[in-house]
C-alpha cells in the first residue's frame, strides 16, 4: 500500500504528548503510522488505560459520524507519527485508499454489535439481570476452549461492570455481593469468576421474556 | 474464489446468532432479512435488492448474525469469505465507501438509542468534564496534559463557568513546565474573587427563596428561579444539584414533560444515591407516559418499583400508574 500521497496529512507527536483530551470537541480522526498511542480515561481518582494502539490502527473515528465530545483521551506512548483526517477530507482519502475504508468498516461493525448488545443490557428494568447480562456479553466476546465448561473467569472489576450496566458502582457492588452470597460469583482483586454462566443465561432470558 | 450457492424457496440462509464469515450477494431470486427492532420489539422484514450485499457487518466484525436471512423464492447467491470481500473492496473503492456510509448510519442510530437509555455525561456536560480533566492532571503533576486540557477549555469556553480557575490553573501548569504564564494572574484574582463571592451568596439566597415557593406549590415562579441559578453557572455543587433536582420537579409539575425528563435524568445520573431517587424515576416514567412513550414509561416505573420495597404507599402509586398504562 502506498500512502506517500498522504504526506500532507502527517503530524508528529513527541513521546508523552497528549493528542486529544477526554471531553474535548474536535472533528479529527487518526491513522497511526509509527509509534504507539495510549487511550485513557479518568475514572474517579485514577487515570485508567483502556487500550494501547499500534501502527496501522485507527482512533478517534467517531468524529467521522458526528462532532461530539471525545469519550477518552489519546496520548503518544512513543514518538508517534500520525495521519490526521477530518470529516471533510476523508472521502478523498478513501477513494485512493480503500484499505482504510475496510479498516473503518471493521471498526464500525464491531461498534454496531457492541452498542446493540449494550442497548439490550440497558433495556432490562431489573438491575440484577443487567449485571448478569454484562457477564454474558463479556463471555460472548471472549473465546472459550470448552463450551461445556460452566465456569468463566473475567479480568474485570465491579466498577467496570457498573459502567456497562448503567448503574452506580455502589449499586453494582451490592448486586454482586448478593450473587456472591448465593454462591454464583466469586470476586478477587483483579478478576471476577462466574461459577455457572448458563445459570446467568437462563436468568437473563426469563427476565427478558417477563419484561 | 467466490462460490455460487442455490437455495430453495423458504429455506434458511442463516439464523440470528449464527457465527460465520460468509458474505452474500443476491444474484437471482428473493431474500428477506428478518430482525426484531431492539427498541420497539417490532418484527421487521427487509427485502434484499438484486446485486446487493448482505451479512457483511457480522462477517467482518466476527460477530454473531443479528438477523435471520430467508430465501423467499428459489434463489442464487454469490458467497464470499471476509478476505475475498476485502479484496473486492480494494478494487472497488466506491463500494467500500457506500458500505461504510451504511454502517455509519446504523451506528449513529444505535448510538442515539443507547444514549436515550443512559445519560451520557460526556454529552450532557463536556464543559465541566474538560475542566475537571485539567484539574485532575494538574493535581497529578502531569503538567503537559493539564496544559492541553485547560488550554482547550479556555479557547472553547472563554465565558465558561470555570474560566477564571481554568486560566489560573493553566498558568500554574505552564510555570511548572518552565514556560511563561498566559494570563495576568493578579488581575484574574482581584477582579474575580470579589465578584464571585457576591454572586455565590446571591445564588444561595435565590435557592432558598425558590425552595419556599416550591413548598407553596408555586412551581412556575420557583422553576424560573432555579433555571436562573443553573444558567448563572453556580460554583457550589450542592447548590447546583439542589437547584437541578427542584427545577426538574417544577417542570414536571408544570407539565413540561420533555424538559422534565431531560433535567431529572441528568440529576439522577449524577446522584444515583439520592434517597428520593425512586420518586424522581417515577417523575421520569410518568413524564414519558404523558408524552406517549409507553415503553420508556414502563421501564422507569419498574425501575422505581425495584428500588423501594418497604414503602407501600409508593408501591401502590406505581402499581396504579402501571395499570393505567396497561401493564
Coordinates of C-alpha atoms in Angstrom, one line a residue:
Chain A
X1 CA 0.0 0.0 0.0
X2 CA 1.3 3.4 -0.8
X3 CA 0.4 6.2 1.5
X4 CA 3.0 8.6 0.2
X5 CA 0.4 10.9 -1.3
X6 CA -0.9 11.4 2.1
X7 CA 2.2 13.2 3.5
X8 CA 0.3 16.5 3.8
X9 CA -1.9 14.9 6.5
X10 CA 1.1 13.8 8.6
X11 CA 1.5 15.0 12.1
X12 CA 4.1 14.2 14.7
X13 CA 3.8 13.9 18.5
X14 CA 6.7 13.5 20.9
X15 CA 6.6 10.8 23.5
X16 CA 4.2 11.6 26.3
X17 CA 2.3 14.3 24.5
X18 CA -1.5 14.4 24.6
X19 CA -3.2 14.2 21.2
X20 CA -6.7 14.9 22.4
X21 CA -8.3 15.1 25.8
X22 CA -11.5 13.4 27.0
X23 CA -14.4 15.8 26.6
X24 CA -12.6 17.9 24.0
X25 CA -14.8 18.6 21.0
X26 CA -12.9 18.2 17.7
X27 CA -13.5 16.6 14.3
X28 CA -10.3 14.8 13.5
X29 CA -9.5 11.1 13.4
X30 CA -6.2 9.5 13.1
X31 CA -4.3 6.6 11.5
X32 CA -1.1 5.5 13.3
X33 CA 1.9 5.4 11.0
X34 CA 4.6 4.8 13.6
X35 CA 4.7 4.5 17.4
X36 CA 2.1 3.5 19.9
X37 CA -0.9 5.5 21.2
X38 CA -2.4 5.1 24.7
X39 CA -6.1 5.5 25.2
X40 CA -7.0 6.6 28.7
X41 CA -9.9 7.8 30.8
X42 CA -10.2 9.4 34.2
X43 CA -12.4 7.3 36.4
X44 CA -12.8 8.7 39.9
X45 CA -9.4 9.4 41.2
X46 CA -7.3 7.3 38.8
X47 CA -6.4 7.5 35.1
X48 CA -7.2 4.2 33.6
X49 CA -5.6 2.8 30.4
X50 CA -8.3 1.4 28.1
X51 CA -6.2 0.4 25.2
X52 CA -2.8 0.7 23.6
X53 CA -2.9 1.1 19.8
X54 CA -0.2 0.1 17.3
X55 CA 0.8 1.3 13.8
X56 CA -1.9 0.6 11.3
X57 CA -4.7 1.2 13.8
X58 CA -7.3 4.0 13.7
X59 CA -8.5 6.1 16.6
X60 CA -10.9 9.0 17.1
X61 CA -13.1 7.6 14.3
X62 CA -16.3 8.6 16.0
X63 CA -15.5 12.1 14.7
X64 CA -16.4 10.9 11.2
X65 CA -20.0 10.4 12.3
X66 CA -20.7 13.4 14.4
X67 CA -19.0 16.2 16.2
X68 CA -19.2 15.0 19.8
X69 CA -17.0 15.3 22.8
X70 CA -14.2 12.7 23.0
X71 CA -15.1 9.8 25.2
X72 CA -11.5 9.1 26.1
X73 CA -8.0 10.7 25.9
X74 CA -5.3 9.8 23.4
X75 CA -1.7 10.1 24.4
X76 CA 1.5 9.4 22.5
X77 CA 3.2 6.5 24.2
X78 CA 6.3 6.7 21.9
X79 CA 7.4 9.3 19.4
X80 CA 4.3 9.0 17.2
X81 CA 3.7 9.7 13.5
X82 CA 0.0 10.0 12.6
X83 CA -2.1 10.9 9.6
X84 CA -4.8 13.3 10.7
X85 CA -8.1 13.5 8.8
X86 CA -11.4 15.3 9.1
X87 CA -14.9 14.6 8.0
X88 CA -14.3 17.0 5.2
X89 CA -11.3 15.4 3.6
X90 CA -11.7 11.7 4.4
X91 CA -13.8 10.8 1.4
X92 CA -11.0 11.9 -0.9
X93 CA -8.7 9.8 1.2
X94 CA -10.9 6.6 0.9
X95 CA -11.2 6.7 -2.8
X96 CA -7.4 6.3 -3.1
X97 CA -7.0 4.1 -0.1
X98 CA -9.8 1.5 0.1
X99 CA -7.8 -0.4 2.8
X100 CA -8.6 2.4 5.2
X101 CA -12.3 2.1 4.3
X102 CA -12.1 -1.6 5.1
X103 CA -10.5 -0.9 8.4
X104 CA -13.2 1.6 9.3
X105 CA -15.9 -0.9 8.2
X106 CA -14.4 -3.5 10.6
X107 CA -14.3 -1.0 13.4
X108 CA -17.8 0.2 12.8
X109 CA -19.2 -3.4 12.6
X110 CA -17.7 -4.1 15.9
X111 CA -19.1 -0.9 17.4
X112 CA -22.6 -1.6 16.0
X113 CA -22.6 -5.0 17.6
X114 CA -21.3 -3.7 20.9
X115 CA -23.8 -0.9 21.0
X116 CA -26.7 -3.2 20.2
X117 CA -25.6 -5.5 22.9
X118 CA -25.3 -2.6 25.3
X119 CA -28.8 -1.5 24.4
X120 CA -30.1 -4.9 25.2
X121 CA -28.5 -4.7 28.6
X122 CA -29.7 -1.2 29.4
X123 CA -33.2 -2.1 28.4
X124 CA -33.6 -4.6 31.2
X125 CA -35.5 -3.0 34.0
X126 CA -34.3 -5.5 36.6
X127 CA -30.8 -4.3 37.6
X128 CA -29.7 -7.7 38.8
X129 CA -30.5 -9.1 35.3
X130 CA -28.5 -6.3 33.8
X131 CA -25.4 -7.2 35.8
X132 CA -25.8 -10.9 34.9
X133 CA -26.2 -9.8 31.2
X134 CA -23.0 -7.9 31.3
X135 CA -21.2 -11.1 32.2
X136 CA -23.0 -12.9 29.4
X137 CA -21.8 -10.2 27.0
X138 CA -18.2 -10.5 28.2
X139 CA -18.5 -14.2 27.8
X140 CA -19.8 -13.9 24.2
X141 CA -16.7 -11.8 23.2
X142 CA -14.1 -13.9 25.0
X143 CA -13.4 -17.1 23.2
X144 CA -13.6 -20.3 25.3
X145 CA -11.8 -23.5 24.8
X146 CA -14.6 -25.7 26.2
X147 CA -18.2 -24.7 25.6
X148 CA -19.4 -27.3 28.2
X149 CA -17.4 -25.7 30.9
X150 CA -19.8 -23.6 33.1
X151 CA -17.2 -21.6 35.0
X152 CA -16.0 -18.3 33.4
X153 CA -13.2 -16.1 34.6
X154 CA -13.4 -12.4 33.7
X155 CA -10.5 -9.9 34.2
X156 CA -12.7 -7.1 35.3
X157 CA -13.9 -5.2 38.4
X158 CA -17.3 -4.4 39.8
X159 CA -16.7 -0.7 38.8
X160 CA -16.3 -1.8 35.1
X161 CA -19.4 -3.9 35.3
X162 CA -21.3 -0.9 36.7
X163 CA -20.4 1.2 33.7
X164 CA -21.7 -1.3 31.3
X165 CA -24.9 -1.9 33.3
X166 CA -25.6 1.8 33.6
X167 CA -25.8 1.8 37.3
X168 CA -23.7 3.3 40.1
X169 CA -20.6 1.4 41.4
X170 CA -22.2 1.2 44.8
X171 CA -25.4 -0.4 43.5
X172 CA -23.3 -2.8 41.4
X173 CA -21.3 -3.8 44.4
X174 CA -24.5 -4.6 46.3
X175 CA -25.8 -6.7 43.5
X176 CA -22.5 -8.6 43.0
X177 CA -22.3 -9.2 46.8
X178 CA -25.8 -10.8 46.6
X179 CA -24.5 -13.1 43.8
X180 CA -21.5 -13.9 46.0
X181 CA -23.7 -14.8 48.9
X182 CA -25.7 -17.1 46.6
X183 CA -22.5 -18.8 45.6
X184 CA -23.0 -17.7 41.9
X185 CA -20.0 -15.4 41.7
X186 CA -16.5 -15.0 43.4
X187 CA -14.8 -11.7 43.4
X188 CA -11.0 -11.3 43.5
X189 CA -8.7 -8.3 43.4
X190 CA -8.3 -8.3 39.6
X191 CA -10.9 -10.8 38.4
X192 CA -14.5 -12.0 38.9
X193 CA -15.4 -15.7 38.5
X194 CA -18.9 -16.7 37.4
X195 CA -19.5 -20.2 38.6
X196 CA -22.2 -21.1 36.1
X197 CA -22.6 -18.9 33.1
X198 CA -25.6 -21.0 31.8
X199 CA -27.4 -20.2 35.1
X200 CA -27.0 -16.5 34.3
X201 CA -28.1 -17.1 30.7
X202 CA -31.4 -18.7 31.9
X203 CA -31.9 -15.9 34.5
X204 CA -31.5 -13.2 31.9
X205 CA -33.7 -14.7 29.2
X206 CA -36.5 -15.4 31.7
X207 CA -36.3 -11.8 32.8
X208 CA -36.3 -10.6 29.2
X209 CA -39.4 -12.6 28.5
X210 CA -41.2 -11.3 31.6
X211 CA -40.5 -7.7 30.7
Chain B
X1 CA -12.7 -17.9 -5.0
X2 CA -16.3 -16.7 -4.6
X3 CA -18.8 -19.6 -4.9
X4 CA -22.3 -19.8 -6.3
X5 CA -24.9 -21.2 -3.9
X6 CA -28.5 -22.2 -4.6
X7 CA -31.3 -22.0 -2.0
X8 CA -34.8 -23.5 -2.3
X9 CA -37.8 -21.3 -1.7
X10 CA -38.5 -20.9 2.1
X11 CA -35.1 -22.2 3.1
X12 CA -32.9 -20.5 5.7
X13 CA -29.6 -18.9 4.6
X14 CA -28.6 -18.2 8.2
X15 CA -30.1 -17.7 11.6
X16 CA -29.7 -14.8 14.0
X17 CA -27.0 -15.8 16.5
X18 CA -25.0 -17.9 13.9
X19 CA -21.3 -17.1 13.6
X20 CA -19.9 -17.2 10.1
X21 CA -17.5 -15.3 8.0
X22 CA -19.6 -15.6 4.8
X23 CA -20.8 -12.6 2.9
X24 CA -23.5 -12.9 0.3
X25 CA -24.5 -11.1 -2.9
X26 CA -28.1 -11.7 -4.2
X27 CA -27.7 -12.8 -7.8
X28 CA -31.3 -14.1 -8.6
X29 CA -34.4 -14.7 -6.5
X30 CA -35.8 -13.1 -3.4
X31 CA -34.2 -12.8 0.0
X32 CA -35.7 -11.3 3.2
X33 CA -33.7 -10.2 6.3
X34 CA -35.8 -10.5 9.4
X35 CA -34.9 -9.0 12.7
X36 CA -36.5 -7.7 15.8
X37 CA -36.2 -3.9 16.3
X38 CA -34.3 -3.8 19.6
X39 CA -36.1 -0.6 20.6
X40 CA -39.7 -1.4 19.9
X41 CA -39.6 -5.2 19.8
X42 CA -41.3 -5.0 16.4
X43 CA -40.5 -7.7 13.8
X44 CA -39.0 -6.1 10.7
X45 CA -38.6 -7.6 7.3
X46 CA -36.3 -6.1 4.7
X47 CA -36.1 -7.3 1.2
X48 CA -32.6 -7.5 -0.3
X49 CA -32.3 -5.9 -3.7
X50 CA -30.7 -7.7 -6.6
X51 CA -27.0 -7.2 -6.6
X52 CA -27.0 -6.1 -3.0
X53 CA -24.6 -7.5 -0.4
X54 CA -25.8 -8.9 3.0
X55 CA -24.2 -10.4 6.1
X56 CA -21.3 -8.0 5.7
X57 CA -21.2 -6.4 9.2
X58 CA -21.3 -9.6 11.2
X59 CA -18.8 -11.4 9.0
X60 CA -16.3 -8.5 9.0
X61 CA -16.7 -7.8 12.7
X62 CA -16.6 -11.6 13.5
X63 CA -19.8 -11.3 15.5
X64 CA -23.0 -13.4 15.6
X65 CA -25.6 -12.6 12.9
X66 CA -28.1 -10.1 14.1
X67 CA -30.9 -11.2 11.8
X68 CA -32.4 -14.2 10.0
X69 CA -31.9 -14.5 6.3
X70 CA -34.5 -16.4 4.4
X71 CA -34.9 -17.3 0.7
X72 CA -38.5 -16.3 -0.3
X73 CA -38.2 -18.0 -3.7
X74 CA -35.6 -20.2 -5.4
X75 CA -32.5 -18.1 -5.0
X76 CA -29.0 -17.9 -6.4
X77 CA -26.3 -16.2 -4.2
X78 CA -22.6 -15.4 -4.6
X79 CA -20.8 -16.4 -1.5
X80 CA -17.6 -14.7 -0.4
X81 CA -15.3 -15.1 2.6
X82 CA -14.4 -11.9 4.5
X83 CA -11.0 -11.9 2.9
X84 CA -12.5 -12.2 -0.6
X85 CA -14.8 -9.3 0.3
X86 CA -11.8 -7.2 1.3
X87 CA -10.1 -7.9 -2.0
X88 CA -13.2 -7.0 -3.8
X89 CA -13.3 -3.7 -2.0
X90 CA -9.7 -3.0 -2.8
X91 CA -10.7 -3.0 -6.5
X92 CA -14.0 -1.2 -5.9
X93 CA -13.4 1.7 -3.5
X94 CA -16.8 3.1 -4.3
X95 CA -18.5 0.0 -2.9
X96 CA -16.4 0.2 0.2
X97 CA -17.4 3.8 0.7
X98 CA -21.1 3.1 0.2
X99 CA -20.9 0.2 2.6
X100 CA -19.1 2.4 5.1
X101 CA -21.8 5.1 4.8
X102 CA -24.5 2.5 5.5
X103 CA -22.6 1.3 8.6
X104 CA -22.2 4.9 9.8
X105 CA -25.9 5.4 9.6
X106 CA -26.6 2.3 11.5
X107 CA -24.0 3.1 14.1
X108 CA -25.3 6.6 14.5
X109 CA -28.9 5.3 15.0
X110 CA -27.9 2.7 17.6
X111 CA -25.8 5.3 19.4
X112 CA -28.7 7.6 19.8
X113 CA -30.8 4.7 21.1
X114 CA -28.3 3.8 23.7
X115 CA -28.0 7.4 24.7
X116 CA -31.7 7.7 25.2
X117 CA -31.5 5.0 27.8
X118 CA -28.4 6.2 29.5
X119 CA -27.5 9.7 30.3
X120 CA -24.0 10.2 28.9
X121 CA -22.0 12.7 31.0
X122 CA -19.7 13.3 28.0
X123 CA -22.6 14.8 26.1
X124 CA -24.5 16.4 29.0
X125 CA -21.7 18.4 30.4
X126 CA -18.5 18.3 28.3
X127 CA -17.6 21.8 29.7
X128 CA -17.3 20.7 33.3
X129 CA -15.7 17.4 32.1
X130 CA -12.9 19.1 30.3
X131 CA -12.2 21.5 33.2
X132 CA -12.1 18.6 35.6
X133 CA -9.7 16.7 33.4
X134 CA -7.4 19.7 33.5
X135 CA -7.7 19.9 37.2
X136 CA -7.0 16.2 37.6
X137 CA -3.8 16.3 35.5
X138 CA -2.6 19.4 37.4
X139 CA -3.2 17.6 40.7
X140 CA -1.3 14.6 39.4
X141 CA 1.6 16.7 38.2
X142 CA 1.0 15.7 34.5
X143 CA 1.6 19.3 33.6
X144 CA 1.7 18.8 29.8
X145 CA -1.7 17.1 29.8
X146 CA -3.0 19.8 32.2
X147 CA -1.9 22.5 29.7
X148 CA -3.6 20.7 26.8
X149 CA -6.9 20.3 28.6
X150 CA -7.0 23.7 30.2
X151 CA -5.9 25.4 27.0
X152 CA -8.7 23.7 25.1
X153 CA -11.1 24.7 27.8
X154 CA -10.1 28.4 27.7
X155 CA -10.4 28.6 23.9
X156 CA -13.7 26.6 23.8
X157 CA -15.4 28.2 26.7
X158 CA -14.0 31.8 27.0
X159 CA -17.0 32.8 29.1
X160 CA -17.4 29.4 30.7
X161 CA -18.4 28.6 34.3
X162 CA -14.8 27.7 35.3
X163 CA -12.9 30.1 33.2
X164 CA -11.2 32.0 36.0
X165 CA -9.9 28.8 37.7
X166 CA -9.0 27.3 34.3
X167 CA -6.8 30.4 33.5
X168 CA -5.2 30.3 36.8
X169 CA -4.5 26.5 36.6
X170 CA -3.2 26.9 33.1
X171 CA -0.7 29.4 34.4
X172 CA 0.3 27.1 37.2
X173 CA 0.8 24.2 34.8
X174 CA 2.8 26.4 32.4
X175 CA 5.0 27.6 35.2
X176 CA 5.7 24.1 36.3
X177 CA 6.9 23.4 32.8
X178 CA 9.1 26.4 32.9
X179 CA 7.1 28.4 30.4
X180 CA 5.7 31.8 30.9
X181 CA 2.1 32.3 32.1
X182 CA -0.5 33.1 29.5
X183 CA -2.8 35.2 31.7
X184 CA -2.0 38.0 34.1
X185 CA -2.8 36.2 37.3
X186 CA -3.0 39.1 39.7
X187 CA -5.8 40.6 37.6
X188 CA -7.6 37.3 37.4
X189 CA -7.8 37.1 41.1
X190 CA -8.5 40.6 42.1
X191 CA -11.2 41.2 39.5
X192 CA -12.9 38.0 40.1
X193 CA -12.8 36.7 43.6
X194 CA -15.0 39.5 45.0
X195 CA -17.4 39.3 42.2
X196 CA -17.6 35.5 42.5
X197 CA -18.3 35.6 46.2
X198 CA -21.1 38.1 45.8
X199 CA -22.7 36.1 43.0
X200 CA -22.3 32.8 45.0
X201 CA -24.1 34.3 48.0
X202 CA -26.8 35.8 45.9
X203 CA -27.5 32.5 44.2
X204 CA -27.7 30.7 47.5
X205 CA -30.3 33.2 48.6
X206 CA -32.3 32.7 45.5
X207 CA -32.2 28.9 46.1
X208 CA -33.8 29.4 49.5
X209 CA -36.5 31.6 48.0
X210 CA -37.0 29.0 45.3
X211 CA -37.4 26.3 48.0
X212 CA -40.1 28.3 49.8
X213 CA -42.0 28.9 46.5
X214 CA -41.7 25.2 45.7
X215 CA -43.1 24.2 49.1
X216 CA -46.1 26.5 48.5
X217 CA -46.7 24.8 45.2
X218 CA -45.8 27.9 43.1
X219 CA -43.9 25.8 40.6
X220 CA -43.8 28.3 37.7
X221 CA -42.1 31.0 39.6
X222 CA -39.9 28.6 41.6
X223 CA -38.9 27.0 38.3
X224 CA -37.8 30.3 36.9
X225 CA -35.6 30.9 39.9
X226 CA -33.9 27.5 39.7
X227 CA -33.4 27.9 36.0
X228 CA -31.6 31.2 36.5
X229 CA -29.4 29.7 39.2
X230 CA -28.4 26.9 36.8
X231 CA -27.7 29.3 34.0
X232 CA -25.6 31.6 36.1
X233 CA -23.1 28.8 36.4
X234 CA -23.1 28.4 40.2
X235 CA -19.8 27.0 41.6
X236 CA -21.2 25.4 44.7
X237 CA -22.0 21.9 43.7
X238 CA -24.6 21.4 46.4
X239 CA -26.5 24.5 45.3
X240 CA -26.3 23.3 41.7
X241 CA -27.6 19.9 42.5
X242 CA -30.4 21.1 44.6
X243 CA -31.4 23.6 42.0
X244 CA -31.3 21.0 39.3
X245 CA -33.4 18.5 41.2
X246 CA -36.1 21.0 42.1
X247 CA -36.1 22.6 38.7
X248 CA -36.8 19.1 37.2
X249 CA -39.7 18.6 39.6
X250 CA -41.1 22.1 38.8
X251 CA -41.0 21.2 35.1
X252 CA -42.8 18.0 35.8
X253 CA -45.5 19.8 37.9
X254 CA -46.0 22.5 35.1
X255 CA -46.4 19.7 32.6
X256 CA -43.3 20.5 30.6
X257 CA -42.5 16.8 30.4
X258 CA -39.8 16.7 27.8
X259 CA -37.7 19.2 29.7
X260 CA -38.5 17.5 33.0
X261 CA -37.2 14.2 31.6
X262 CA -34.0 15.8 30.5
X263 CA -33.3 17.7 33.7
X264 CA -34.3 15.0 36.1
X265 CA -32.3 12.3 34.2
X266 CA -29.2 14.4 34.4
X267 CA -29.7 14.8 38.1
X268 CA -30.3 11.1 38.7
X269 CA -27.3 10.2 36.7
X270 CA -25.0 12.2 38.9
X271 CA -26.8 11.5 42.2
X272 CA -27.9 7.8 41.9
X273 CA -27.6 7.5 45.7
X274 CA -30.2 10.2 46.5
X275 CA -32.7 8.8 49.0
X276 CA -35.6 10.1 46.8
X277 CA -34.3 8.6 43.6
X278 CA -37.4 6.4 43.3
X279 CA -39.7 9.4 43.4
X280 CA -37.6 11.0 40.6
X281 CA -37.6 7.9 38.5
X282 CA -41.4 7.9 38.9
X283 CA -41.5 11.5 37.6
X284 CA -39.4 10.5 34.6
X285 CA -41.6 7.4 34.0
X286 CA -44.8 9.4 34.3
X287 CA -43.4 12.2 32.0
X288 CA -42.7 9.6 29.3
X289 CA -46.2 8.3 29.8
X290 CA -47.7 11.8 29.3
X291 CA -45.7 12.3 26.1
X292 CA -46.9 8.9 24.8
X293 CA -43.7 6.9 25.1
X294 CA -45.2 3.9 26.9
X295 CA -42.2 1.6 26.5
X296 CA -39.9 4.1 28.2
X297 CA -42.6 4.9 30.8
X298 CA -42.8 1.3 31.9
X299 CA -39.1 0.9 32.1
X300 CA -38.7 3.8 34.5
X301 CA -41.7 3.0 36.6
X302 CA -40.5 -0.6 37.0
X303 CA -37.1 0.6 38.0
X304 CA -38.6 2.9 40.6
X305 CA -40.5 -0.1 41.9
X306 CA -37.5 -2.3 42.3
X307 CA -35.7 0.4 44.3
X308 CA -38.2 0.6 47.2
X309 CA -39.7 -2.5 48.6
X310 CA -40.9 -1.2 52.0
X311 CA -42.8 1.9 51.1
X312 CA -46.3 0.5 50.4
X313 CA -47.9 3.9 49.6
X314 CA -45.3 4.4 46.9
X315 CA -45.6 0.8 45.6
X316 CA -49.4 1.4 45.3
X317 CA -48.9 4.6 43.4
X318 CA -46.5 2.9 40.9
X319 CA -48.8 -0.1 40.5
X320 CA -51.7 2.2 39.8
X321 CA -49.8 4.1 37.2
X322 CA -48.6 0.9 35.6
X323 CA -52.1 -0.4 35.4
X324 CA -53.3 2.8 33.7
X325 CA -50.6 2.3 31.1
X326 CA -51.9 -1.2 30.6
X327 CA -49.3 -3.4 32.3

